[in-house]
Amino acid sequence: QVQLVESGGGLVQAGGSLRLSCAASGNIFSINAMGWYRQAPGKQRELVAALTSGGSTNYADSVKGRFTISRDNAKNTVYLQMNSLKPEDTAVYYCNADIRQYGRNNINYWGKGTLVTVSS
């Protein structure tokens, strides 16, 4: 009923930039927090950046000053602008959102992920 679809991943050289997008679709009444997580091979999934509906942001220390999260509420879309990319940013990036459907409570949803590979 609700889908999160990520796009924008790919291969980039160190120092380059990428912009990830995640669009939520389906029977959506409201979206609260939206965010991005990542999982590198052999590592646990970790929070990269989150953005509440009120505009508060939270970033992992490793990406502060390089990544920027934003959202377009009219399009139910969250973005992650990634600059000055490093090889250690290589991971599958997952979109996450707390979504309330009509007549239901909030449910946490995950996208399927998009691969970001940063070459040295």
XYZ file of C-alpha atoms in Angstrom:
120
model
C 0.000 0.000 0.000
C 2.929 2.307 0.728
C 6.171 2.214 -1.197
C 9.469 4.004 -0.811
C 11.487 4.077 -4.010
C 15.071 5.291 -3.955
C 17.070 6.543 -6.919
C 20.314 8.336 -7.642
C 22.912 5.830 -6.544
C 25.893 4.920 -8.668
C 29.642 4.969 -9.041
C 31.547 8.158 -8.331
C 35.162 9.071 -7.738
C 36.353 10.276 -4.353
C 35.628 13.964 -3.953
C 32.595 13.770 -6.197
C 28.912 14.270 -5.486
C 25.681 12.343 -5.757
C 22.087 13.181 -4.967
C 19.785 10.465 -3.712
C 16.013 10.721 -3.915
C 13.321 8.737 -2.185
C 9.692 9.065 -3.164
C 6.884 7.741 -1.002
C 3.680 6.670 -2.702
C 0.445 4.983 -1.789
C -2.338 5.581 0.682
C -0.569 8.316 2.651
C -2.242 10.631 5.134
C 0.914 12.170 6.554
C 4.645 11.592 6.756
C 6.558 12.339 9.928
C 10.289 11.722 10.013
C 12.118 10.706 6.863
C 15.709 9.673 6.718
C 18.555 7.799 5.152
C 20.487 4.852 6.520
C 23.380 2.965 4.997
C 24.908 -0.448 5.285
C 28.414 -1.225 4.146
C 29.556 -4.813 3.540
C 30.129 -6.581 6.827
C 28.801 -3.697 8.878
C 25.572 -2.875 10.641
C 23.043 -0.493 9.164
C 23.618 3.010 10.478
C 21.773 6.294 10.444
C 23.148 8.803 7.956
C 20.660 11.644 8.226
C 17.118 12.233 9.386
C 14.629 15.056 8.978
C 11.421 15.526 10.915
C 8.271 17.066 9.530
C 9.087 20.110 11.651
C 12.431 20.573 9.974
C 14.793 19.251 12.631
C 17.784 17.387 11.275
C 20.156 14.804 12.647
C 23.366 13.712 10.952
C 25.955 11.047 11.615
C 29.217 12.648 12.692
C 30.979 11.069 9.725
C 28.863 12.998 7.204
C 28.366 16.351 8.928
C 29.391 19.186 6.657
C 29.355 16.960 3.576
C 25.798 15.602 3.326
C 22.545 17.534 3.378
C 19.086 16.080 3.828
C 16.010 17.870 2.534
C 12.432 17.050 1.673
C 9.659 18.169 -0.613
C 6.461 17.607 1.324
C 4.271 18.234 -1.701
C 6.001 15.380 -3.516
C 6.435 13.119 -0.452
C 10.105 12.981 -1.365
C 13.282 13.157 0.660
C 16.691 13.917 -0.796
C 20.257 13.356 0.299
C 22.864 15.581 -1.297
C 26.252 13.967 -0.818
C 29.362 16.031 -1.481
C 33.055 15.370 -0.989
C 32.395 11.662 -1.105
C 34.944 9.290 0.363
C 35.555 5.586 -0.305
C 34.255 4.864 3.191
C 30.871 6.228 2.118
C 30.467 3.181 -0.105
C 27.333 1.358 1.001
C 23.762 0.536 0.168
C 21.696 3.548 1.150
C 18.174 2.942 2.445
C 15.322 5.379 2.732
C 13.222 5.236 5.885
C 9.992 6.997 6.762
C 7.322 7.086 9.441
C 4.080 7.188 7.512
C 0.516 7.424 8.668
C -2.061 6.007 6.310
C -5.691 7.066 6.371
C -7.419 5.446 9.320
C -4.245 3.829 10.625
C -1.434 4.479 13.072
C 2.124 5.409 12.097
C 4.115 2.628 10.470
C 7.823 2.646 9.742
C 8.736 1.809 6.147
C 11.974 0.985 4.373
C 12.971 1.293 0.761
C 14.854 -1.461 -1.031
C 18.083 0.504 -1.135
C 20.354 2.068 -3.711
C 24.048 1.307 -4.044
C 26.619 4.075 -3.762
C 30.168 3.180 -4.692
C 32.985 5.674 -4.207
C 36.260 4.824 -5.901
C 39.603 6.068 -4.642
